[in-house]
């Protein structure tokens, strides 16, 4: 037997720093569908996911929760594994950056790179925020202050190990511009123009971070997160540890969110080049699932909580929504309404009805047994046979949304076929041969639909196979319309129940009780905040003039990856404000938003641009979320 071709797919490693949300589920479900598709089309697949557990942020969160970092991450890892089981994610390996074999391999990699001269020791100079214990480059500062907490920074130096990233500039440029390494293509220019043009060596150790992997030959240094996290992709295969699955390397696909494309397409390939390992075949930078305009960072109430949604509406509903709703590569917005509407429209009305109607007719007209008619012909064979090629084309681009669009176009066509052929009329007129042909064709169509749905909603697809009395196939290659000799159908169960959208919306938005543990963390956070902010009088507060402003134009600030230049309408006035939100918002999504502006702030020059005020944001760990009025108001309105 011919050896199966190998296919290695990975998700990013998730930070266990808070509640798991729908954004994490999005990447993992997409990868799961791709992995399942590849398995079903004859590949030997290795699907890797896991958690990225080191770093200062996690250490801080653990302290706030009154736990050791390891206790803290262990609990969140249990939760994420529970979530993946709930969503029927079939990964082949779950790696944790605290796993012994990973720690050892990271240290071996670091030592090797040091010994061959790709890592060297030097002094790291930068701006340092003492309370956050963080170094920042001048371009990362916002209004000259720490981008995380907004406090003053000082000039400081730290001894650090550096990776000779600059040495790899030319091969990286070739990789990015002359191959299909990075997709979508629209992200290539961004990498080349914003990052490659000014490529410096990279600090890869910190003495200030305690929760990390120690540099083996200089343990007061911790290996800084990216060398630790990125090397998981080879360590999981046994690199430096028996090489058991290294024949899966290079990875076929690293699926990552757009904000971490840089790490995967510049730092990671350079590390691999230094190690003498081949670079991955493809990095796909997908868009974000937005929540009310923001990158989802924390679930609010029951809304968008994957545990609640999967539990309440079933795995199929959640998987289907995640895979179908967001055009692959772009951003998409989650709303409860869109989610519920999708279930009713596609799963209940289209798919559920098609199966139920067909199986009921097979029972009613043929006692449940429908053989292939002797003189069989079908008006929609072409369409059915073309479906596989269409799905395959979409999946070769890793676009689950496009594949599902094709499958559901066929579901609609099948429903139309029922309306056009009107089996009830054929029955009435005694046209049994034609009736048999129609029902057989419909069952064949459903068999193909169920097959092609297997990677996306495996649970529903298997129920459909059971309903039409066909064993679930192990492989999708070569499935042809007209191959079934006889169907013996089941009773015809209701696959998906219609939802009362109004009622569901009310129930989903009902407030939920905070868990006592979460309360404790919030209280501790508040205590911490009080340590640094002194009390002010109401008059002092009212010295700050806050106004609502509308973004009428927005662009990136050159060579500053955190900054956006906003043009704001404030009453009759137009103002320019530079804001450190580029990691969380794209210029396109900013236009039209209303924000809260500190209107009487002294203008300051940032990157040569005079910034006339500051927009308010909430920070949650490393996430920055704009503060906006709850409903649109006239730009220039006072906030008080
Ligand atoms: N730990 C790093 C990745 C290291 S990979 C060696 C990290 N972790 S993360 O938890 O912050 O993000 C992990 C992935 O989840 C990223 O690809 C990110 O884009 C994705 N998502 C987190 N929120 C998201 C949405 N709201 N929408 C879609 N994906 C998002 O970065």
Tab-separated table of N, CA and C and ligand atoms in Angstrom, residues 11-17 20-24 26-27 51-52 226 229-233 255-260 264 286-291 294-297 326 622-623, ligand 1:
chain	number	residue	atom	x	y	z
A	11	UNK	N	-2.203	24.963	15.847
A	11	UNK	CA	-2.807	26.227	16.306
A	11	UNK	C	-1.685	26.978	17.029
A	12	UNK	N	-1.881	28.269	17.322
A	12	UNK	CA	-0.919	28.910	18.223
A	12	UNK	C	-1.078	28.281	19.601
A	13	UNK	N	-0.109	28.496	20.459
A	13	UNK	CA	-0.291	28.046	21.844
A	13	UNK	C	-0.981	29.173	22.591
A	14	UNK	N	-2.059	28.857	23.243
A	14	UNK	CA	-2.869	29.896	23.895
A	14	UNK	C	-2.286	30.264	25.256
A	15	UNK	N	-2.377	31.543	25.590
A	15	UNK	CA	-1.946	31.992	26.921
A	15	UNK	C	-3.010	31.620	27.936
A	16	UNK	N	-2.693	30.853	28.941
A	16	UNK	CA	-3.704	30.598	29.969
A	16	UNK	C	-3.700	31.758	30.956
A	17	UNK	N	-4.324	32.857	30.585
A	17	UNK	CA	-4.245	34.023	31.470
A	17	UNK	C	-5.617	34.475	31.938
A	20	UNK	N	-11.416	31.369	28.856
A	20	UNK	CA	-11.331	31.009	27.432
A	20	UNK	C	-12.561	31.542	26.717
A	21	UNK	N	-12.363	32.118	25.549
A	21	UNK	CA	-13.507	32.723	24.866
A	21	UNK	C	-13.638	32.220	23.427
A	22	UNK	N	-14.630	32.785	22.750
A	22	UNK	CA	-14.962	32.312	21.409
A	22	UNK	C	-13.827	32.521	20.398
A	23	UNK	N	-12.995	33.550	20.623
A	23	UNK	CA	-11.860	33.798	19.727
A	23	UNK	C	-10.900	32.622	19.704
A	24	UNK	N	-10.612	32.044	20.880
A	24	UNK	CA	-9.724	30.873	20.922
A	24	UNK	C	-10.380	29.688	20.219
A	26	UNK	N	-12.388	29.766	17.805
A	26	UNK	CA	-12.422	29.990	16.356
A	26	UNK	C	-11.218	29.331	15.673
A	27	UNK	N	-10.007	29.676	16.133
A	27	UNK	CA	-8.797	29.118	15.504
A	27	UNK	C	-8.783	27.592	15.632
A	51	UNK	N	-0.658	25.105	25.125
A	51	UNK	CA	-0.691	26.358	25.899
A	51	UNK	C	0.709	26.914	26.107
A	52	UNK	N	0.775	28.239	26.115
A	52	UNK	CA	2.020	29.003	26.227
A	52	UNK	C	2.015	29.598	27.640
A	226	UNK	N	9.209	34.306	23.153
A	226	UNK	CA	9.006	33.834	21.783
A	226	UNK	C	9.889	32.654	21.399
A	229	UNK	N	8.114	29.826	23.171
A	229	UNK	CA	6.807	29.430	22.619
A	229	UNK	C	6.922	28.858	21.204
A	230	UNK	N	7.672	29.535	20.340
A	230	UNK	CA	7.683	29.121	18.931
A	230	UNK	C	8.309	27.741	18.726
A	231	UNK	N	9.312	27.433	19.542
A	231	UNK	CA	9.991	26.164	19.291
A	231	UNK	C	9.106	24.962	19.659
A	232	UNK	N	7.950	25.227	20.259
A	232	UNK	CA	7.043	24.120	20.573
A	232	UNK	C	6.705	23.300	19.336
A	233	UNK	N	6.663	23.993	18.176
A	233	UNK	CA	6.198	23.317	16.957
A	233	UNK	C	7.121	22.169	16.537
A	255	UNK	N	-1.538	27.929	11.646
A	255	UNK	CA	-2.686	28.854	11.599
A	255	UNK	C	-2.538	29.813	12.773
A	256	UNK	N	-2.516	31.106	12.481
A	256	UNK	CA	-2.333	32.087	13.570
A	256	UNK	C	-3.212	33.303	13.350
A	257	UNK	N	-3.502	34.022	14.426
A	257	UNK	CA	-4.233	35.279	14.313
A	257	UNK	C	-3.325	36.345	13.714
A	258	UNK	N	-3.934	37.366	13.117
A	258	UNK	CA	-3.135	38.338	12.355
A	258	UNK	C	-2.113	39.084	13.216
A	259	UNK	N	-2.383	39.209	14.544
A	259	UNK	CA	-1.456	39.995	15.369
A	259	UNK	C	-0.178	39.242	15.688
A	260	UNK	N	-0.137	37.930	15.408
A	260	UNK	CA	1.110	37.209	15.705
A	260	UNK	C	1.766	36.659	14.433
A	264	UNK	N	5.605	34.604	13.588
A	264	UNK	CA	5.655	33.341	12.858
A	264	UNK	C	6.314	33.457	11.489
A	286	UNK	N	-5.139	34.547	10.067
A	286	UNK	CA	-6.589	34.769	9.957
A	286	UNK	C	-7.001	36.040	10.677
A	287	UNK	N	-8.239	36.469	10.405
A	287	UNK	CA	-8.748	37.692	11.019
A	287	UNK	C	-9.265	37.417	12.425
A	288	UNK	N	-9.822	38.419	13.018
A	288	UNK	CA	-10.328	38.281	14.383
A	288	UNK	C	-11.832	38.161	14.404
A	289	UNK	N	-12.298	37.481	15.417
A	289	UNK	CA	-13.714	37.508	15.701
A	289	UNK	C	-13.910	38.690	16.646
A	290	UNK	N	-14.659	39.651	16.173
A	290	UNK	CA	-14.845	40.863	16.972
A	290	UNK	C	-16.121	40.755	17.783
A	291	UNK	N	-16.101	41.478	18.853
A	291	UNK	CA	-17.247	41.432	19.749
A	291	UNK	C	-17.637	42.875	20.022
A	294	UNK	N	-14.759	45.051	19.123
A	294	UNK	CA	-13.452	44.818	19.731
A	294	UNK	C	-13.007	43.393	19.496
A	295	UNK	N	-11.666	43.201	19.536
A	295	UNK	CA	-11.174	41.825	19.530
A	295	UNK	C	-11.648	41.224	20.842
A	296	UNK	N	-12.226	40.056	20.742
A	296	UNK	CA	-12.816	39.491	21.942
A	296	UNK	C	-11.736	39.207	22.967
A	297	UNK	N	-11.911	39.695	24.160
A	297	UNK	CA	-10.892	39.383	25.147
A	297	UNK	C	-11.493	38.691	26.354
A	326	UNK	N	-17.541	33.801	9.460
A	326	UNK	CA	-16.480	34.772	9.149
A	326	UNK	C	-15.789	34.377	7.852
A	622	UNK	N	-2.729	42.501	28.089
A	622	UNK	CA	-2.139	43.210	26.966
A	622	UNK	C	-3.180	43.641	25.940
A	623	UNK	N	-4.455	43.510	26.281
A	623	UNK	CA	-5.503	43.913	25.355
A	623	UNK	C	-5.890	45.363	25.623
B	1	LIG	N1	0.804	32.669	23.170
B	1	LIG	C1	0.741	33.441	21.988
B	1	LIG	C2	0.943	32.575	20.761
B	1	LIG	C3	2.192	31.752	20.776
B	1	LIG	S1	2.256	30.697	19.402
B	1	LIG	C4	3.718	29.898	19.559
B	1	LIG	C5	-0.633	34.133	21.878
B	1	LIG	N2	-1.595	33.632	22.652
B	1	LIG	S2	-3.102	34.217	22.700
B	1	LIG	O1	-3.816	33.379	23.619
B	1	LIG	O2	-3.074	35.607	22.993
B	1	LIG	O3	-3.680	34.081	21.278
B	1	LIG	C6	-3.688	32.818	20.663
B	1	LIG	C7	-4.451	32.857	19.375
B	1	LIG	O4	-5.817	33.126	19.642
B	1	LIG	C8	-3.957	33.953	18.419
B	1	LIG	O5	-3.803	33.426	17.122
B	1	LIG	C9	-5.061	34.950	18.453
B	1	LIG	O6	-5.201	35.651	17.261
B	1	LIG	C10	-6.261	34.047	18.696
B	1	LIG	N3	-7.362	34.834	19.173
B	1	LIG	C11	-7.533	35.405	20.405
B	1	LIG	N4	-8.649	36.192	20.355
B	1	LIG	C12	-9.189	36.158	19.121
B	1	LIG	C13	-10.354	36.631	18.540
B	1	LIG	N5	-11.184	37.415	19.181
B	1	LIG	N6	-10.638	36.227	17.268
B	1	LIG	C14	-9.868	35.313	16.590
B	1	LIG	N7	-8.762	34.845	17.126
B	1	LIG	C15	-8.286	35.399	18.286
B	1	LIG	O7	-0.748	35.050	21.098
